[in-house]
Structure formats: structure tokens, C-alpha cells
Tab-separated table of C-alpha atoms and ligand atoms in Angstrom:
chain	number	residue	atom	x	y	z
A	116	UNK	CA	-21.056	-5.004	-15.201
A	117	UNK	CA	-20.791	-1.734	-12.830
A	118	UNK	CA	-18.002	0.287	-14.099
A	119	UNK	CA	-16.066	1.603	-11.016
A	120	UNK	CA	-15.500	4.641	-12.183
A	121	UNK	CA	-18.687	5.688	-12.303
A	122	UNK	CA	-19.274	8.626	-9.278
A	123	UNK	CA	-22.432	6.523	-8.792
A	124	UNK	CA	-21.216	3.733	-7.958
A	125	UNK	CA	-18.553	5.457	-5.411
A	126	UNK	CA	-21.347	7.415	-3.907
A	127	UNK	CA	-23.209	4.888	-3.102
A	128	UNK	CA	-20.643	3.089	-1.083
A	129	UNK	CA	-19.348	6.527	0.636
A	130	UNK	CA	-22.960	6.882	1.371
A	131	UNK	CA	-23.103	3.345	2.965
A	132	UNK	CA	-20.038	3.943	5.081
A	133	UNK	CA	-20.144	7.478	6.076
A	134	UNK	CA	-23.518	6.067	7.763
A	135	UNK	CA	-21.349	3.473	10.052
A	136	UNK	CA	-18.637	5.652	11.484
A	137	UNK	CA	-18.694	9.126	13.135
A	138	UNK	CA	-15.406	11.053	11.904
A	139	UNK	CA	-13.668	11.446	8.892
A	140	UNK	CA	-10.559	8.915	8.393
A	141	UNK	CA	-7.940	11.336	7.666
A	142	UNK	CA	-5.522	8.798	7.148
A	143	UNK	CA	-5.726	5.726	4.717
A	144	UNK	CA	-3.290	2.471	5.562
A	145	UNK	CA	-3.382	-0.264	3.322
A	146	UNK	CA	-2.025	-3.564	4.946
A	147	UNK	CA	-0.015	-5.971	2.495
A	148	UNK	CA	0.474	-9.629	2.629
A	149	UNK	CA	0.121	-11.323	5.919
A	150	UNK	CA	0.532	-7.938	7.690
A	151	UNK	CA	-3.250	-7.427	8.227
A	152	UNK	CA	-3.176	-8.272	12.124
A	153	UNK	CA	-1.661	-4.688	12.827
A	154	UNK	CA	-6.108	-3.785	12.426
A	155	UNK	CA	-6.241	-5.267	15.848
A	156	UNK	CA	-4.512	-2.353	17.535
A	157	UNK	CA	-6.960	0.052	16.517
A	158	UNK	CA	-9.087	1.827	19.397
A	159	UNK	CA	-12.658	2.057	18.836
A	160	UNK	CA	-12.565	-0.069	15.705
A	161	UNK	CA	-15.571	-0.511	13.401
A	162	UNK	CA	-15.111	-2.841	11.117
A	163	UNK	CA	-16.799	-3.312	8.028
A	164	UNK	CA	-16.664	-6.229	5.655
A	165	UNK	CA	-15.767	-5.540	2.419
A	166	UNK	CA	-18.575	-7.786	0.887
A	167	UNK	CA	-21.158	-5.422	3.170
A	168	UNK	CA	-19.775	-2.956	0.975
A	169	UNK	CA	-21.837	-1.686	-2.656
A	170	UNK	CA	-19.889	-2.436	-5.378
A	171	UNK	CA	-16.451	-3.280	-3.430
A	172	UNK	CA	-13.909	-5.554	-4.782
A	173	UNK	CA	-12.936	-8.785	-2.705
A	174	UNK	CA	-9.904	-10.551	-3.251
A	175	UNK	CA	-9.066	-13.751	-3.577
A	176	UNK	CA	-5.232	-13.973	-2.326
A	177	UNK	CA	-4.537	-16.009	0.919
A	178	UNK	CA	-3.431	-13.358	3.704
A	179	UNK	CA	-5.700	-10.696	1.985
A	180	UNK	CA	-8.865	-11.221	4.009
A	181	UNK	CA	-11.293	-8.053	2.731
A	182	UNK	CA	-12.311	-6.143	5.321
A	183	UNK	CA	-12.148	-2.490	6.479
A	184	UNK	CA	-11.775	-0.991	9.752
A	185	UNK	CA	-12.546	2.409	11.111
A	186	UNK	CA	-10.650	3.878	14.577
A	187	UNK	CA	-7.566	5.626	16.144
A	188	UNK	CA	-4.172	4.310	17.298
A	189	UNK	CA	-3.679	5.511	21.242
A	190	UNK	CA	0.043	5.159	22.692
A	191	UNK	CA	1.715	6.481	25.803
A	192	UNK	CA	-0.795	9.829	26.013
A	193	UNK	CA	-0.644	10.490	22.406
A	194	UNK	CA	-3.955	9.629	20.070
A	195	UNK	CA	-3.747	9.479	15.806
A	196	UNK	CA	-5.611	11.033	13.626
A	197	UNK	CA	-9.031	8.443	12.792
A	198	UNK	CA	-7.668	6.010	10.420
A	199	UNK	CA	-9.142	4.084	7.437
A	200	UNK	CA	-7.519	0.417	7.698
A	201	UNK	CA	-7.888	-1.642	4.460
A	202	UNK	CA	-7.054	-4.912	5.861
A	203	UNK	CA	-6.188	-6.762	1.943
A	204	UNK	CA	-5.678	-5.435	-1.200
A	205	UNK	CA	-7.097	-6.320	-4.574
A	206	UNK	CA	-3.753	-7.179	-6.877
A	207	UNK	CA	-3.836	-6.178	-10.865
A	208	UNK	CA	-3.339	-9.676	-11.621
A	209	UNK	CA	-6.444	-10.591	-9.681
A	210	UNK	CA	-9.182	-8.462	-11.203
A	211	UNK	CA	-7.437	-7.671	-14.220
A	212	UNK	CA	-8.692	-3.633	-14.391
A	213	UNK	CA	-7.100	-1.314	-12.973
A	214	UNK	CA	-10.350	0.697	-11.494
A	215	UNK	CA	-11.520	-2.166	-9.339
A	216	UNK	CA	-7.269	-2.445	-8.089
A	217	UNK	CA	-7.345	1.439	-7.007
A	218	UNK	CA	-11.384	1.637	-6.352
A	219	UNK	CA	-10.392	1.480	-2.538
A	220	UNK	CA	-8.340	4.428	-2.790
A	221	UNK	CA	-11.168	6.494	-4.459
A	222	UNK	CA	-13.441	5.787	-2.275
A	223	UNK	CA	-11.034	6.274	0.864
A	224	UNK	CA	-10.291	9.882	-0.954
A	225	UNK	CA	-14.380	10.475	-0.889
A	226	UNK	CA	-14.126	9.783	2.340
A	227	UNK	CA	-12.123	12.638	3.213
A	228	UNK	CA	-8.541	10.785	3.545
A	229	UNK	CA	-5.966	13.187	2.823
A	230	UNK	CA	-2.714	10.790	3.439
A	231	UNK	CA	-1.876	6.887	2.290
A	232	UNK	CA	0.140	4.717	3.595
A	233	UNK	CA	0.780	1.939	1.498
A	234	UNK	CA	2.602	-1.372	2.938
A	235	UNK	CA	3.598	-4.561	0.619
A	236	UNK	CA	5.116	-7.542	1.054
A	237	UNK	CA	8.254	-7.527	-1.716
A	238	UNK	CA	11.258	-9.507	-3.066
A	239	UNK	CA	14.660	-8.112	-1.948
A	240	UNK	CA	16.918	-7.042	-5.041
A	241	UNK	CA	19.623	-5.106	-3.485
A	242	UNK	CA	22.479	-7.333	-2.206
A	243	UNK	CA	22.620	-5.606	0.999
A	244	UNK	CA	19.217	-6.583	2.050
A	245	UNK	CA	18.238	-9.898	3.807
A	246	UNK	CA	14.735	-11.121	4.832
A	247	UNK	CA	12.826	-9.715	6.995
A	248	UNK	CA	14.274	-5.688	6.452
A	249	UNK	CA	11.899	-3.393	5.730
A	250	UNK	CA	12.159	-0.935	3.399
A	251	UNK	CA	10.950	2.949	2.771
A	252	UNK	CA	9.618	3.385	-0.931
A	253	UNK	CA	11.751	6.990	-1.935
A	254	UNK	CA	10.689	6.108	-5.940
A	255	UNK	CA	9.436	3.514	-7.820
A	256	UNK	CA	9.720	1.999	-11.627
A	257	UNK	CA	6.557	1.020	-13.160
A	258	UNK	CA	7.121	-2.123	-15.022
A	259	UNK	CA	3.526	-3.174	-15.838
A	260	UNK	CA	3.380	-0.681	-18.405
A	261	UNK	CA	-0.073	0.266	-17.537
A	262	UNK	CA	-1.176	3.901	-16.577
A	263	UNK	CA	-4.346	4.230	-14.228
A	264	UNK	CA	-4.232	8.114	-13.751
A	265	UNK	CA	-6.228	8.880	-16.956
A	266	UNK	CA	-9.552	7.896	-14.757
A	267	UNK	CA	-9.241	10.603	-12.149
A	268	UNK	CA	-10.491	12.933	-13.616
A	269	UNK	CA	-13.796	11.102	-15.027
A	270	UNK	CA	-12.155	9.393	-18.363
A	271	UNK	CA	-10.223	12.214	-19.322
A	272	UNK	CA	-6.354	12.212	-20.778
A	273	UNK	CA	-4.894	13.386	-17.706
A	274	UNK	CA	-1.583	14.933	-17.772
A	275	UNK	CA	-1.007	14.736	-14.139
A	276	UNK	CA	1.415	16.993	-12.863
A	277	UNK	CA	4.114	15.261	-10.231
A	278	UNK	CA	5.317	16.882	-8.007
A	279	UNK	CA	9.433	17.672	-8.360
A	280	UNK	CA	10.063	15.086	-5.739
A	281	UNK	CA	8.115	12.470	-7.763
A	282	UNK	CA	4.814	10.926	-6.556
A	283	UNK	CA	5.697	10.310	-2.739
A	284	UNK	CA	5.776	12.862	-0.299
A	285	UNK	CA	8.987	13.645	1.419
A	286	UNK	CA	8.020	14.682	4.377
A	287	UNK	CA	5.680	11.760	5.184
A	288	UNK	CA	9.100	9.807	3.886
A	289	UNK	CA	11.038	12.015	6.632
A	290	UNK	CA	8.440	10.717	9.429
A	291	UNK	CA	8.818	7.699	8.648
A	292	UNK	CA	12.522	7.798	8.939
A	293	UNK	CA	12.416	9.566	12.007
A	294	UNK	CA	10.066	7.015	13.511
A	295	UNK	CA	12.799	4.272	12.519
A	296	UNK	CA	15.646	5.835	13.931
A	297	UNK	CA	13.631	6.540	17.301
A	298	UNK	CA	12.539	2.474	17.259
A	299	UNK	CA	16.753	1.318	16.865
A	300	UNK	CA	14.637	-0.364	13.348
A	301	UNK	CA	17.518	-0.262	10.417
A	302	UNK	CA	15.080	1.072	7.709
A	303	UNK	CA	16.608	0.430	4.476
A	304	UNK	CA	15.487	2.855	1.318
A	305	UNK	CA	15.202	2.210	-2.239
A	306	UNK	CA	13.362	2.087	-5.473
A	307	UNK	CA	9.973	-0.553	-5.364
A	308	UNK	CA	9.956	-1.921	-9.307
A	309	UNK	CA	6.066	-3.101	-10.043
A	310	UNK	CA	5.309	-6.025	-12.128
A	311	UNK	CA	1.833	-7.196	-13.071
A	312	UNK	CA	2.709	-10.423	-11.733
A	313	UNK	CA	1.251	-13.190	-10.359
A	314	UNK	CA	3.884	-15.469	-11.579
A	315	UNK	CA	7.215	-14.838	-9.354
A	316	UNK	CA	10.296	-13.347	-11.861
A	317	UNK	CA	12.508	-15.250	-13.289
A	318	UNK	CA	16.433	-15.173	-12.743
A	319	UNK	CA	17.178	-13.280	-15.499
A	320	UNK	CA	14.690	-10.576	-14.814
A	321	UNK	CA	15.652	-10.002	-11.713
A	322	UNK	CA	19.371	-9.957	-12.761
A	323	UNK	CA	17.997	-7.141	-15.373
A	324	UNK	CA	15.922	-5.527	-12.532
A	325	UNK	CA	18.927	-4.921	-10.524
A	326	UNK	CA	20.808	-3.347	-13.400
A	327	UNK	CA	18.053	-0.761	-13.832
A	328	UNK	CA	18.502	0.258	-10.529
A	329	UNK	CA	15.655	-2.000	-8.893
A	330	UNK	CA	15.641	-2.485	-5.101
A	331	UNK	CA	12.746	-4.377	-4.392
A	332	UNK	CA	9.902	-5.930	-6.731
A	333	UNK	CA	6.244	-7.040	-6.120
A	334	UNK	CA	2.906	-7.024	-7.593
A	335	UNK	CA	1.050	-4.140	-6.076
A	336	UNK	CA	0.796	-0.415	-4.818
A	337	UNK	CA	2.075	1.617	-7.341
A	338	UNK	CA	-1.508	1.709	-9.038
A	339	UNK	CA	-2.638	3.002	-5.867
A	340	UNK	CA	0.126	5.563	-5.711
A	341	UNK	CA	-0.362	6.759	-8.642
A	342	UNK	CA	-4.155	7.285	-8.088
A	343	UNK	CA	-3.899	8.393	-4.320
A	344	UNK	CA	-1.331	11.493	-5.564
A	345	UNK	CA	-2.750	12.390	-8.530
A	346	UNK	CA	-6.133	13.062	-6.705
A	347	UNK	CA	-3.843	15.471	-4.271
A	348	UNK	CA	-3.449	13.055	-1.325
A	349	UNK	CA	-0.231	12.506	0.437
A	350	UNK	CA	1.613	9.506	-0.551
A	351	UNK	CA	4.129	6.889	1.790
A	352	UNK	CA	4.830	3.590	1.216
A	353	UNK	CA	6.835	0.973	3.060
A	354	UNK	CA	8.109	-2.725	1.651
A	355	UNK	CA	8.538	-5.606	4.131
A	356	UNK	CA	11.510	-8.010	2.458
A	357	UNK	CA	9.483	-11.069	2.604
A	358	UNK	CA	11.978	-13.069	0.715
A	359	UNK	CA	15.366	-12.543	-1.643
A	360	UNK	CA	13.985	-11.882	-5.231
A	361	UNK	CA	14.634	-15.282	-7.845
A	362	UNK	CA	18.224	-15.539	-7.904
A	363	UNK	CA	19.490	-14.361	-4.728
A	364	UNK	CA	19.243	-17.285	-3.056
A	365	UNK	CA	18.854	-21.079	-3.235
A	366	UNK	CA	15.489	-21.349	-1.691
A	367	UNK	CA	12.560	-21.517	-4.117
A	368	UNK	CA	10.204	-19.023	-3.469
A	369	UNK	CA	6.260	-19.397	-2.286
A	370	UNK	CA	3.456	-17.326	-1.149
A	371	UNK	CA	3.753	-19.691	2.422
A	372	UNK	CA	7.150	-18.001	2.808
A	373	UNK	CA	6.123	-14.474	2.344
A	374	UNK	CA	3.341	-15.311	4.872
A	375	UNK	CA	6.303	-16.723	7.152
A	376	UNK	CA	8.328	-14.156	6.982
A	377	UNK	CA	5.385	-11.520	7.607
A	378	UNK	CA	5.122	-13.444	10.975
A	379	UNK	CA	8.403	-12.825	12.332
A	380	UNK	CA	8.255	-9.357	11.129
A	381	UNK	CA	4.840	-8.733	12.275
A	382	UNK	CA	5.947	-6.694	15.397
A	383	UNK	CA	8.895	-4.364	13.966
A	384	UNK	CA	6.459	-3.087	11.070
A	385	UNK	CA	3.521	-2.494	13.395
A	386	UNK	CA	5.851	-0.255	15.863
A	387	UNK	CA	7.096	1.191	12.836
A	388	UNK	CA	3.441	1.530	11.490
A	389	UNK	CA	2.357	2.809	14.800
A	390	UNK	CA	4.871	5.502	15.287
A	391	UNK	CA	4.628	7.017	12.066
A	392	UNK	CA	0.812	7.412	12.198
A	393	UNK	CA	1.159	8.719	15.650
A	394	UNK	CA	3.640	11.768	13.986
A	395	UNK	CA	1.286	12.385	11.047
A	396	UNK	CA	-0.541	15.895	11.526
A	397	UNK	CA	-3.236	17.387	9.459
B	447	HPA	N1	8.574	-10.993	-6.460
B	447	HPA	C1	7.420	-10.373	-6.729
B	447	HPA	N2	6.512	-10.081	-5.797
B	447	HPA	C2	6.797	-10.405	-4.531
B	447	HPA	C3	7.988	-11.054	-4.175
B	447	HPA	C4	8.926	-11.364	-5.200
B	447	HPA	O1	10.013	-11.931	-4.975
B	447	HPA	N3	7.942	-11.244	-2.836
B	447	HPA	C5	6.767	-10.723	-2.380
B	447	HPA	N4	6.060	-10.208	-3.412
């Protein structure tokens, strides 16, 4: 088996793409669950699939189709920065290693991206949420116990240094504020908790994930925070409330309603999306 971490095996897919577009992405956005359709917007759009790609994970969750695409976001006058759209993730609980769940965020930081954004789909914790909010990441507790900064820096310990803020970068945080308050969008803001998942919590956990101080939980981006920040790039994230966490409500919870849910949403979080990449500035 190819190990991931190997600068080989990186290379040779930065050498594969950097051969099918023309500028550096400066910005990396990875789309969460059923939110990949915002990809569509992009001007100029290459898109790549991710099985065209050396050594790139695929993943197996409905809603997660693999694929990347390469372009700029154009509104009213105003043009992005070029943009490096992962339209899918690859969850922990999918591959099981932690290097094939953050590979995409090496190779995007090989590829010159200096910024993620990071979207998910998550459960709603806090009472004051309802479905359908979205939500900006200010912190996050990392409940799968599992650490995969020690690879940065080729397999050694690494001590990485966060900044005093914590691993997301305020002032990406502050645009995307900003960008809600301009769009009338009530932007809630809490703490994402990350479980290894796949199976959805039970009552009791998310009873105890509340006490702690949770928000919001799901099964994803924190590995790629962690990884995108300790290799220097600037860090946002954003949670779409796909559904109330176990608990909260009588409704038993599905991927189908996540995917629902993303629907209705679909248009608020790609304004939202849209705006804030449209303020980001090198
Ligand atoms: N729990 C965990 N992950 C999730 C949820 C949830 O309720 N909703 C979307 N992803």
C-alpha cells in the first residue's frame, strides 16, 4: 500500500494537476454533505475527477461525489481569488487513517493554497438552534482522540505551536461574519465537537456533549483543521444544522435528512460561501 505521506506520492499528484490548470488556487473550499452543487458557480471551472487523480482517496458516502474543480467566483464587478473546490470529503470512519482523511489538504497546500474553508453538514446541540441555521466554527473539541499533526512535518513528534486564538483564524472568522450580516443570514457561532463516527450519538452523549460546552457535532473537518493550520495556512470553517443532534427532537435521524435539509439550505450557504470568498485577500 502507498503511504500518503510519502512527498512522492504528493508530488506526483501536484505534478499531475499543476499540468491541468493555469494559476495557483489560493484558496481551498471543501464542500460537506449534499452541499457540493455550490462547484457549479465557479467561472472557468476545470474539473478534475478525483479517480484521474495519482494516489487520491475516493469516498464512498452518498452526497460526497469525488471530484475537484479549479476556477474563480465573479459577482457584481468583483472576481475571487482562483479557488480549489473539493467537491466530497473522505470521513475518518471511511478510510480509517488519518493521512488518506487530510491527504486533500496536503496536496491543496502543495498547490500553493494559503486559506481553507471548511463546510460540514452537523447535528445541532445548542437549544437555540433549529434546522437549517448555519453556524461559524470559533473552536472546536476533538472527541476522536486521535492527533494527525505529528505527520506534517515528515513523521516527526510535532509540537505544533497554535496560535493564541486557537487553530482558526479570526479574521477569516470576522469575514465571514461580516458577509452574514451584509446577506440579513442569522449566523449562529459556536464550538463544532468531532466524533469518529459513523454511527449517529446516542441520547446520552449528546446530553454529555452539551454539558461540555458542545454546540454542534459531526464526523469530519477537524482533521483537516488541524493539518491545514499546522502547515501555516489560514483556517475557517462553517457548519450547516442539518438536523437536531439525538435527543433534541422526536424525529429519528438519517443521512436522507441531512441530504434534505442541505437542499433547502443550499442557497443561503452558497451566498454566504460566495460572499466570503469574494472578501478574502491575499
Ligand atoms: N451527529 C453527527 N454527525 C452529524 C450529525 C449528527 O447529528 N448531523 C450531520 N452530521
Amino acid at each position: 500500500m502507498q503511504v500518503l505521506t510519502d512527498n512522492h506520492v504528493l508530488e506526483e499528484a501536484v505534478t499531475y494537476l499543476s499540468s491541468r490548470i493555469t494559476r495557483r488556487p489560493e484558496i481551498a473550499l471543501v464542500l460537506g454533505s449534499g452541499l457540493g452543487d455550490f462547484a457549479s458557480q465557479l467561472v472557468d471551472p476545470i474539473e478534475v475527477p478525483a479517480s484521474a487523480i495519482p494516489s487520491y482517496p475516493t469516498s464512498t458516502v452518498e452526497g460526497h461525489e469525488g471530484s475537484l474543480i479549479f476556477g474563480t467566483l465573479k459577482s457584481q464587478g468583483r472576481e475571487s481569488l482562483p479557488l480549489l473546490v473539493f467537491k466530497g470529503r473522505v470521513h475518518f470512519y471511511e478510510s480509517g487513517d488519518l493521512d488518506t482523511t487530510t491527504y486533500p489538504i496536503r496536496m491543496a497546500h502543495s498547490l500553493g493554497s494559503r486559506v481553507l474553508l471548511a463546510t460540514n453538514a452537523a447535528g445541532g446541540i445548542n437549544p437555540a438552534f433549529s434546522e437549517g441555521d448555519l453556524m461559524l466554527i470559533e473552536d472546536f473539541i476533538d472527541f476522536s482522540f486521535l492527533n494527525p499533526q505529528w505527520q506534517v512535518q515528515s513523521g516527526t513528534a510535532n509540537h505544533f505551536k497554535k496560535t493564541p486564538d486557537g487553530y482558526i483564524d479570526k479574521h477569516l472568522s470576522t469575514l465571514i461574519l461580516e458577509s452574514g450580516s451584509e446577506l440579513g443570514i442569522n449566523l449562529r457561532r459556536g464550538r463544532y465537537c468531532y466524533l469518529r463516527g459513523p454511527s449517529y450519538e446516542t441520547k446520552a452523549e449528546i446530553e454529555m456533549l452539551r454539558r461540555i460546552g458542545a454546540d454542534a457535532v459531526g464526523m469530519s473537518t477537524v482533521p483537516e483543521i488541524i493539518v491545514a493550520a499546522a502547515l501555516g495556512m489560514r483556517v475557517g470553517a462553517i457548519s450547516f444544522i442539518s438536523n437536531l443532534a439525538t435527543g433534541l427532537t422526536e424525529e429519528r435521524l438519517s443521512h436522507k435528512e441531512v441530504a434534505q435539509t442541505a437542499s433547502r439550505v443550499k442557497q443561503v450557504f452558497s451566498a454566504l460561501l460566495t460572499e466570503t470568498i469574494l472578501r478574502i485577500q491575499n
